[in-house]
């Protein structure tokens, strides 16, 4: 019997913006294969309509909203929710606690709601006081009105249990296994240090840019990412690459195969994310066989285990940690191989998508 699900809170299908969008590109076709009628809500101009991987069974619906840093999630979340109220799917999958404001509407309509709470958004340095207060309020409403929450790491689940007294189902992000990828033109296998991140302070980008000055005297540095809105960090990366021929800034890259290749052939991938749970970029780097040096956080240790090297968030520590791995190629290959095994055991999309299917199916049955 066909079930129906509305996915709310991403930029749409198929989109290449961030972790939620990556998850939906895998999850939506999987659910379609398992007797779900899938509707993904999104934003105008945010999807790749000529994508060769697009699954025609997935219904992509664009709604209205205000495309600003502070109001986009709220406004598009509201318009998507209002549209879903009319369709009344068997269950809704909502991404981001900012959309917690709209959960009472879905519950009043009799629609069970599974919410991916993401990270602890109110701890991110990029948000001002008003935005942090909004996320805290959204989290409180999520705890009260969600039928079930998804936590992408065990540490996030622990924090929600302590703060709100509720248990979430643990579903991390997945990684796509790759092989035989060509090396990016101008680069060499294991011949460069790579960072892939959104340009926000909590991703240790300011410290990495300083460290890159030192690292680039020994090995090329490739920087992937941007703020999405311009700003100081974008300008710093642009200026660094302009005056240093051993540093490349590629900006935002939305070509998966290109990103996979960059991870696959890197001598070291630096992962500086400090706030959040299981990070999609980290899992994908591991799936691509990138030797990883990560900022020492409880989240990164949960994902990497013993299969990575950890450093403090200052330029000298980042430089020293990265160069230690660069100068120990046998250790680097051992880290890459063990991290890949870890992904195969715990972080494949088949595992992730199956867990979402089971959680959504349980909620759809609870409605009857």
Tab-separated table of C-alpha atoms in Angstrom:
chain	number	residue	atom	x	y	z
A	1	UNK	CA	0.000	0.000	0.000
A	2	UNK	CA	1.446	3.393	-1.018
A	3	UNK	CA	2.188	5.873	1.772
A	4	UNK	CA	2.770	9.603	1.363
A	5	UNK	CA	5.425	11.843	2.886
A	6	UNK	CA	6.087	15.577	2.623
A	7	UNK	CA	9.705	16.678	3.129
A	8	UNK	CA	9.897	20.249	4.442
A	9	UNK	CA	12.877	22.446	5.267
A	10	UNK	CA	15.412	21.860	2.482
A	11	UNK	CA	16.140	23.917	-0.608
A	12	UNK	CA	14.414	21.306	-2.748
A	13	UNK	CA	15.070	18.271	-4.925
A	14	UNK	CA	17.578	17.860	-6.380
A	15	UNK	CA	19.684	20.540	-4.711
A	16	UNK	CA	23.401	20.651	-3.877
A	17	UNK	CA	23.468	23.292	-1.164
A	18	UNK	CA	24.245	21.411	2.037
A	19	UNK	CA	23.810	18.330	4.190
A	20	UNK	CA	20.013	18.270	4.237
A	21	UNK	CA	19.919	18.532	0.446
A	22	UNK	CA	22.501	15.762	0.057
A	23	UNK	CA	20.425	13.525	2.308
A	24	UNK	CA	17.228	14.197	0.374
A	25	UNK	CA	18.904	13.391	-2.968
A	26	UNK	CA	19.480	9.892	-1.618
A	27	UNK	CA	16.401	9.495	0.573
A	28	UNK	CA	13.659	10.641	-1.834
A	29	UNK	CA	14.379	8.016	-4.545
A	30	UNK	CA	14.898	5.358	-1.857
A	31	UNK	CA	11.477	6.066	-0.380
A	32	UNK	CA	9.960	5.992	-3.857
A	33	UNK	CA	11.429	2.518	-4.281
A	34	UNK	CA	9.765	1.467	-1.022
A	35	UNK	CA	6.132	2.345	-1.726
A	36	UNK	CA	6.209	6.017	-0.737
A	37	UNK	CA	4.703	8.905	-2.650
A	38	UNK	CA	7.275	11.638	-2.004
A	39	UNK	CA	6.822	15.405	-2.158
A	40	UNK	CA	9.885	17.594	-1.534
A	41	UNK	CA	9.293	21.290	-0.903
A	42	UNK	CA	11.924	23.752	-2.087
A	43	UNK	CA	12.838	27.244	-3.173
A	44	UNK	CA	12.735	28.800	-6.660
A	45	UNK	CA	16.074	28.556	-8.439
A	46	UNK	CA	17.666	26.313	-5.807
A	47	UNK	CA	17.384	23.017	-7.662
A	48	UNK	CA	19.190	21.472	-10.613
A	49	UNK	CA	16.312	20.622	-12.931
A	50	UNK	CA	18.563	19.130	-15.633
A	51	UNK	CA	20.265	16.763	-13.183
A	52	UNK	CA	20.764	13.370	-14.824
A	53	UNK	CA	20.137	11.645	-11.472
A	54	UNK	CA	16.713	13.260	-11.013
A	55	UNK	CA	14.030	10.697	-10.133
A	56	UNK	CA	10.809	11.605	-11.906
A	57	UNK	CA	8.737	9.815	-9.272
A	58	UNK	CA	9.659	12.485	-6.720
A	59	UNK	CA	7.353	15.500	-6.795
A	60	UNK	CA	9.271	18.770	-6.335
A	61	UNK	CA	7.123	21.701	-5.217
A	62	UNK	CA	8.456	25.260	-5.027
A	63	UNK	CA	6.859	27.687	-2.592
A	64	UNK	CA	7.388	31.354	-1.737
A	65	UNK	CA	9.582	32.957	0.883
A	66	UNK	CA	12.075	35.706	1.683
A	67	UNK	CA	15.577	34.808	0.529
A	68	UNK	CA	17.482	36.480	3.357
A	69	UNK	CA	19.953	35.082	5.887
A	70	UNK	CA	17.602	35.525	8.841
A	71	UNK	CA	14.156	34.868	7.320
A	72	UNK	CA	14.583	32.330	4.545
A	73	UNK	CA	14.162	29.178	6.659
A	74	UNK	CA	11.156	30.539	8.528
A	75	UNK	CA	9.339	31.959	5.512
A	76	UNK	CA	9.878	29.006	3.179
A	77	UNK	CA	9.076	26.646	6.029
A	78	UNK	CA	5.749	28.382	6.589
A	79	UNK	CA	4.714	28.379	2.929
A	80	UNK	CA	5.709	24.710	2.568
A	81	UNK	CA	3.765	23.793	5.679
A	82	UNK	CA	0.642	25.603	4.469
A	83	UNK	CA	0.843	23.721	1.165
A	84	UNK	CA	1.284	20.408	2.989
A	85	UNK	CA	-1.764	21.117	5.164
A	86	UNK	CA	-3.878	21.085	2.014
A	87	UNK	CA	-2.352	17.841	0.675
A	88	UNK	CA	-2.396	16.158	4.101
A	89	UNK	CA	0.296	13.481	3.615
A	90	UNK	CA	0.440	10.433	5.869
A	91	UNK	CA	3.542	11.847	7.547
A	92	UNK	CA	5.877	14.849	7.294
A	93	UNK	CA	9.669	14.870	7.536
A	94	UNK	CA	10.779	18.315	8.706
A	95	UNK	CA	14.383	19.473	8.637
A	96	UNK	CA	15.695	22.080	11.115
A	97	UNK	CA	14.246	23.156	14.478
A	98	UNK	CA	13.596	26.633	13.066
A	99	UNK	CA	10.561	25.017	11.477
A	100	UNK	CA	9.362	24.011	14.925
A	101	UNK	CA	7.141	27.109	14.831
A	102	UNK	CA	4.969	25.401	12.215
A	103	UNK	CA	4.688	21.971	13.863
A	104	UNK	CA	1.488	22.839	15.774
A	105	UNK	CA	-0.214	23.421	12.418
A	106	UNK	CA	0.812	19.993	11.131
A	107	UNK	CA	-0.200	18.263	14.356
A	108	UNK	CA	-3.569	20.074	14.399
A	109	UNK	CA	-4.167	18.724	10.894
A	110	UNK	CA	-3.480	15.198	12.153
A	111	UNK	CA	-0.147	14.798	10.348
A	112	UNK	CA	2.539	12.942	12.351
A	113	UNK	CA	5.879	14.750	12.165
A	114	UNK	CA	9.438	13.407	12.164
A	115	UNK	CA	11.927	16.252	12.762
A	116	UNK	CA	15.655	16.165	12.032
A	117	UNK	CA	16.876	18.598	14.697
A	118	UNK	CA	20.281	19.144	13.037
A	119	UNK	CA	22.960	20.594	15.350
A	120	UNK	CA	22.726	22.970	18.283
A	121	UNK	CA	22.049	25.966	16.056
A	122	UNK	CA	21.937	28.543	18.849
A	123	UNK	CA	25.617	27.845	19.564
A	124	UNK	CA	26.749	28.851	16.078
A	125	UNK	CA	28.778	32.058	16.037
A	126	UNK	CA	27.260	33.199	12.742
A	127	UNK	CA	23.876	33.897	14.375
A	128	UNK	CA	23.020	37.042	16.305
A	129	UNK	CA	21.042	37.157	19.548
A	130	UNK	CA	17.648	37.320	17.820
A	131	UNK	CA	18.397	34.323	15.587
A	132	UNK	CA	19.721	32.297	18.520
A	133	UNK	CA	16.553	33.057	20.475
A	134	UNK	CA	14.494	31.973	17.471
A	135	UNK	CA	16.322	28.633	17.272
A	136	UNK	CA	15.893	28.040	21.006
A	137	UNK	CA	12.166	28.725	20.705
A	138	UNK	CA	11.939	26.451	17.673
A	139	UNK	CA	13.724	23.699	19.586
A	140	UNK	CA	11.288	24.028	22.514
A	141	UNK	CA	8.324	23.799	20.128
A	142	UNK	CA	9.935	20.843	18.376
A	143	UNK	CA	10.323	19.025	21.691
A	144	UNK	CA	6.656	19.661	22.434
A	145	UNK	CA	4.999	19.067	19.058
A	146	UNK	CA	7.201	16.662	17.066
A	147	UNK	CA	5.940	13.089	16.978
A	148	UNK	CA	9.546	11.888	16.904
A	149	UNK	CA	12.927	13.574	16.515
A	150	UNK	CA	15.966	12.440	14.562
A	151	UNK	CA	19.415	13.116	16.016
A	152	UNK	CA	22.304	12.701	13.610
A	153	UNK	CA	24.768	11.939	16.417
A	154	UNK	CA	24.620	10.230	19.787
A	155	UNK	CA	25.971	13.363	21.449
A	156	UNK	CA	23.133	15.453	19.998
A	157	UNK	CA	20.680	12.830	21.267
A	158	UNK	CA	22.234	13.074	24.736
A	159	UNK	CA	21.900	16.866	24.769
A	160	UNK	CA	18.243	16.761	23.713
A	161	UNK	CA	17.515	14.131	26.347
A	162	UNK	CA	19.149	16.259	29.044
A	163	UNK	CA	17.581	19.544	27.895
A	164	UNK	CA	14.072	18.425	26.990
A	165	UNK	CA	13.625	14.965	28.446
A	166	UNK	CA	12.911	13.303	25.113
A	167	UNK	CA	14.666	10.505	23.242
A	168	UNK	CA	15.455	10.777	19.553
A	169	UNK	CA	16.108	8.096	16.982
A	170	UNK	CA	19.768	8.100	15.916
A	171	UNK	CA	20.142	8.461	12.135
A	172	UNK	CA	23.469	9.894	10.923
A	173	UNK	CA	24.424	11.113	7.463
A	174	UNK	CA	25.669	8.723	4.804
A	175	UNK	CA	28.619	8.667	2.464
A	176	UNK	CA	28.772	7.688	-1.200
A	177	UNK	CA	31.464	5.106	-1.883
A	178	UNK	CA	33.641	6.022	-4.861
A	179	UNK	CA	36.425	4.536	-6.974
A	180	UNK	CA	38.645	5.305	-9.986
A	181	UNK	CA	38.145	9.067	-9.918
A	182	UNK	CA	40.457	11.230	-12.056
A	183	UNK	CA	42.751	13.698	-10.347
A	184	UNK	CA	41.726	17.367	-10.665
A	185	UNK	CA	43.711	19.106	-13.407
A	186	UNK	CA	46.829	20.734	-11.996
A	187	UNK	CA	46.890	18.571	-8.856
A	188	UNK	CA	48.659	15.340	-7.932
A	189	UNK	CA	47.498	12.288	-5.994
A	190	UNK	CA	48.317	12.866	-2.314
A	191	UNK	CA	49.892	16.109	-3.406
A	192	UNK	CA	47.774	18.760	-1.641
A	193	UNK	CA	45.973	19.654	1.578
A	194	UNK	CA	42.208	20.183	1.296
A	195	UNK	CA	39.540	21.961	3.313
A	196	UNK	CA	35.820	21.849	2.421
A	197	UNK	CA	33.518	23.986	4.557
A	198	UNK	CA	30.994	26.762	4.690
A	199	UNK	CA	32.803	29.958	5.625
A	200	UNK	CA	31.637	30.535	9.179
A	201	UNK	CA	33.866	30.984	12.263
A	202	UNK	CA	32.750	27.766	13.985
A	203	UNK	CA	34.182	25.776	11.062
A	204	UNK	CA	37.684	27.014	12.020
A	205	UNK	CA	38.076	28.789	8.680
A	206	UNK	CA	39.899	31.889	10.055
A	207	UNK	CA	42.454	29.678	11.798
A	208	UNK	CA	42.871	27.420	8.766
A	209	UNK	CA	43.492	30.379	6.452
A	210	UNK	CA	46.282	31.490	8.763
A	211	UNK	CA	47.659	27.944	8.901
A	212	UNK	CA	47.508	27.720	5.096
A	213	UNK	CA	50.217	30.390	4.895
A	214	UNK	CA	52.600	27.978	6.624
A	215	UNK	CA	51.324	24.774	5.026
A	216	UNK	CA	51.629	26.158	1.490
A	217	UNK	CA	55.378	26.588	1.871
A	218	UNK	CA	55.614	22.773	1.838
A	219	UNK	CA	52.580	21.513	-0.096
A	220	UNK	CA	49.761	23.072	-2.156
A	221	UNK	CA	46.517	23.981	-0.379
A	222	UNK	CA	43.053	23.729	-1.962
A	223	UNK	CA	40.155	25.590	-0.322
A	224	UNK	CA	36.534	24.727	-1.182
A	225	UNK	CA	33.659	26.762	0.219
A	226	UNK	CA	32.246	30.228	0.774
A	227	UNK	CA	29.858	32.003	3.094
A	228	UNK	CA	27.122	32.090	0.483
A	229	UNK	CA	26.631	35.777	1.201
A	230	UNK	CA	30.138	37.197	0.721
A	231	UNK	CA	31.981	38.804	3.585
A	232	UNK	CA	35.277	38.945	5.435
A	233	UNK	CA	36.214	35.266	5.141
A	234	UNK	CA	35.487	35.142	1.407
A	235	UNK	CA	37.688	38.185	0.927
A	236	UNK	CA	40.446	36.657	3.039
A	237	UNK	CA	40.424	33.451	0.964
A	238	UNK	CA	40.381	35.421	-2.280
A	239	UNK	CA	43.300	37.599	-1.175
A	240	UNK	CA	45.318	34.607	0.052
A	241	UNK	CA	44.927	32.755	-3.241
A	242	UNK	CA	45.708	35.894	-5.261
A	243	UNK	CA	49.079	36.432	-3.627
A	244	UNK	CA	50.070	32.800	-3.064
A	245	UNK	CA	50.445	30.568	-6.110
A	246	UNK	CA	50.458	27.476	-3.892
A	247	UNK	CA	46.908	28.172	-2.657
A	248	UNK	CA	43.737	27.655	-4.729
A	249	UNK	CA	40.320	28.899	-3.644
A	250	UNK	CA	37.603	27.161	-5.666
A	251	UNK	CA	34.608	28.751	-3.946
A	252	UNK	CA	31.450	26.688	-3.586
A	253	UNK	CA	31.568	23.466	-5.635
A	254	UNK	CA	28.222	21.789	-6.341
A	255	UNK	CA	29.595	19.029	-8.599
A	256	UNK	CA	29.642	15.889	-6.455
A	257	UNK	CA	32.093	14.011	-8.637
A	258	UNK	CA	34.558	16.883	-8.520
A	259	UNK	CA	34.302	17.071	-4.737
A	260	UNK	CA	34.693	13.309	-4.430
A	261	UNK	CA	37.838	13.472	-6.553
A	262	UNK	CA	39.300	16.273	-4.442
A	263	UNK	CA	38.748	14.244	-1.262
A	264	UNK	CA	39.927	11.011	-2.866
A	265	UNK	CA	43.332	12.335	-3.893
A	266	UNK	CA	44.108	14.719	-1.010
A	267	UNK	CA	47.191	14.122	1.123
A	268	UNK	CA	45.152	15.423	4.073
A	269	UNK	CA	41.615	16.693	4.475
A	270	UNK	CA	41.184	19.183	7.325
A	271	UNK	CA	37.789	19.122	9.024
A	272	UNK	CA	37.307	22.113	11.298
A	273	UNK	CA	33.586	21.915	12.111
A	274	UNK	CA	32.980	22.402	15.830
A	275	UNK	CA	29.191	22.754	16.249
A	276	UNK	CA	26.707	20.134	15.153
A	277	UNK	CA	26.553	16.375	15.126
A	278	UNK	CA	27.562	14.004	12.367
A	279	UNK	CA	28.845	16.262	9.612
A	280	UNK	CA	28.054	15.217	6.014
A	281	UNK	CA	31.374	16.507	4.646
A	282	UNK	CA	33.330	14.469	7.183
A	283	UNK	CA	31.465	11.256	6.390
A	284	UNK	CA	31.907	11.827	2.651
A	285	UNK	CA	35.617	12.550	3.056
A	286	UNK	CA	35.962	9.238	4.888
A	287	UNK	CA	33.979	7.464	2.165
A	288	UNK	CA	36.342	8.899	-0.442
A	289	UNK	CA	39.423	7.660	1.394
A	290	UNK	CA	40.799	11.008	2.533
A	291	UNK	CA	43.307	10.925	5.422
A	292	UNK	CA	41.638	13.272	7.900
A	293	UNK	CA	42.895	15.758	10.460
A	294	UNK	CA	39.982	17.159	12.468
A	295	UNK	CA	39.350	19.773	15.100
A	296	UNK	CA	39.140	17.964	18.418
A	297	UNK	CA	35.441	17.908	19.326
A	298	UNK	CA	33.150	15.276	20.788
A	299	UNK	CA	31.237	15.177	17.493
A	300	UNK	CA	34.289	14.591	15.296
A	301	UNK	CA	35.614	11.944	17.658
A	302	UNK	CA	32.262	10.156	17.570
A	303	UNK	CA	32.373	9.906	13.781
A	304	UNK	CA	36.088	9.254	13.251
A	305	UNK	CA	36.828	7.174	16.327
A	306	UNK	CA	40.495	6.222	16.125
A	307	UNK	CA	40.555	6.732	12.360
A	308	UNK	CA	41.662	10.358	12.302
A	309	UNK	CA	44.132	12.798	13.846
A	310	UNK	CA	42.858	15.585	16.113
A	311	UNK	CA	44.157	19.105	16.693
A	312	UNK	CA	43.390	22.231	18.692
A	313	UNK	CA	41.730	25.148	16.828
A	314	UNK	CA	44.760	27.397	16.423
A	315	UNK	CA	46.927	27.950	13.311
A	316	UNK	CA	50.099	26.371	14.705
A	317	UNK	CA	48.341	23.231	15.940
A	318	UNK	CA	46.507	22.883	12.626
A	319	UNK	CA	49.774	23.261	10.700
A	320	UNK	CA	51.644	20.805	12.916
A	321	UNK	CA	48.872	18.185	12.855
A	322	UNK	CA	48.466	18.337	9.090
A	323	UNK	CA	52.191	18.245	8.346
A	324	UNK	CA	52.684	15.287	10.694
A	325	UNK	CA	50.301	13.250	8.553
A	326	UNK	CA	51.685	14.634	5.263
A	327	UNK	CA	55.185	13.491	6.248
A	328	UNK	CA	53.980	10.027	7.298
A	329	UNK	CA	52.421	8.564	4.127
A	330	UNK	CA	52.076	5.044	5.548
A	331	UNK	CA	50.088	6.391	8.507
A	332	UNK	CA	48.021	8.529	6.149
A	333	UNK	CA	47.041	5.491	4.065
A	334	UNK	CA	46.222	3.514	7.224
A	335	UNK	CA	43.947	6.318	8.446
A	336	UNK	CA	42.220	6.475	5.059
A	337	UNK	CA	41.653	2.707	4.877
A	338	UNK	CA	40.305	2.382	8.423
A	339	UNK	CA	37.981	5.377	7.998
A	340	UNK	CA	36.601	3.840	4.811
A	341	UNK	CA	35.860	0.604	6.662
A	342	UNK	CA	34.094	2.632	9.339
A	343	UNK	CA	31.833	4.223	6.724
A	344	UNK	CA	30.968	0.836	5.229
A	345	UNK	CA	30.020	-0.460	8.672
A	346	UNK	CA	27.971	2.501	9.937
A	347	UNK	CA	27.560	5.385	7.493
A	348	UNK	CA	26.336	4.189	4.098
A	349	UNK	CA	23.275	5.790	2.533
A	350	UNK	CA	21.599	2.369	2.457
A	351	UNK	CA	21.811	2.255	6.258
A	352	UNK	CA	20.654	5.872	6.636
A	353	UNK	CA	17.775	5.687	4.169
A	354	UNK	CA	16.541	2.414	5.663
A	355	UNK	CA	16.447	3.987	9.120
A	356	UNK	CA	14.375	6.922	7.843
A	357	UNK	CA	12.018	4.523	6.077
A	358	UNK	CA	11.417	2.595	9.296
A	359	UNK	CA	10.874	5.746	11.366
A	360	UNK	CA	8.467	7.255	8.843
A	361	UNK	CA	6.576	3.970	8.445
A	362	UNK	CA	6.098	3.692	12.214
A	363	UNK	CA	4.666	7.231	12.357
A	364	UNK	CA	2.377	6.672	9.366
A	365	UNK	CA	0.939	3.619	11.095
A	366	UNK	CA	0.392	5.587	14.304
A	367	UNK	CA	-1.957	7.877	12.419
A	368	UNK	CA	-4.348	5.060	11.596
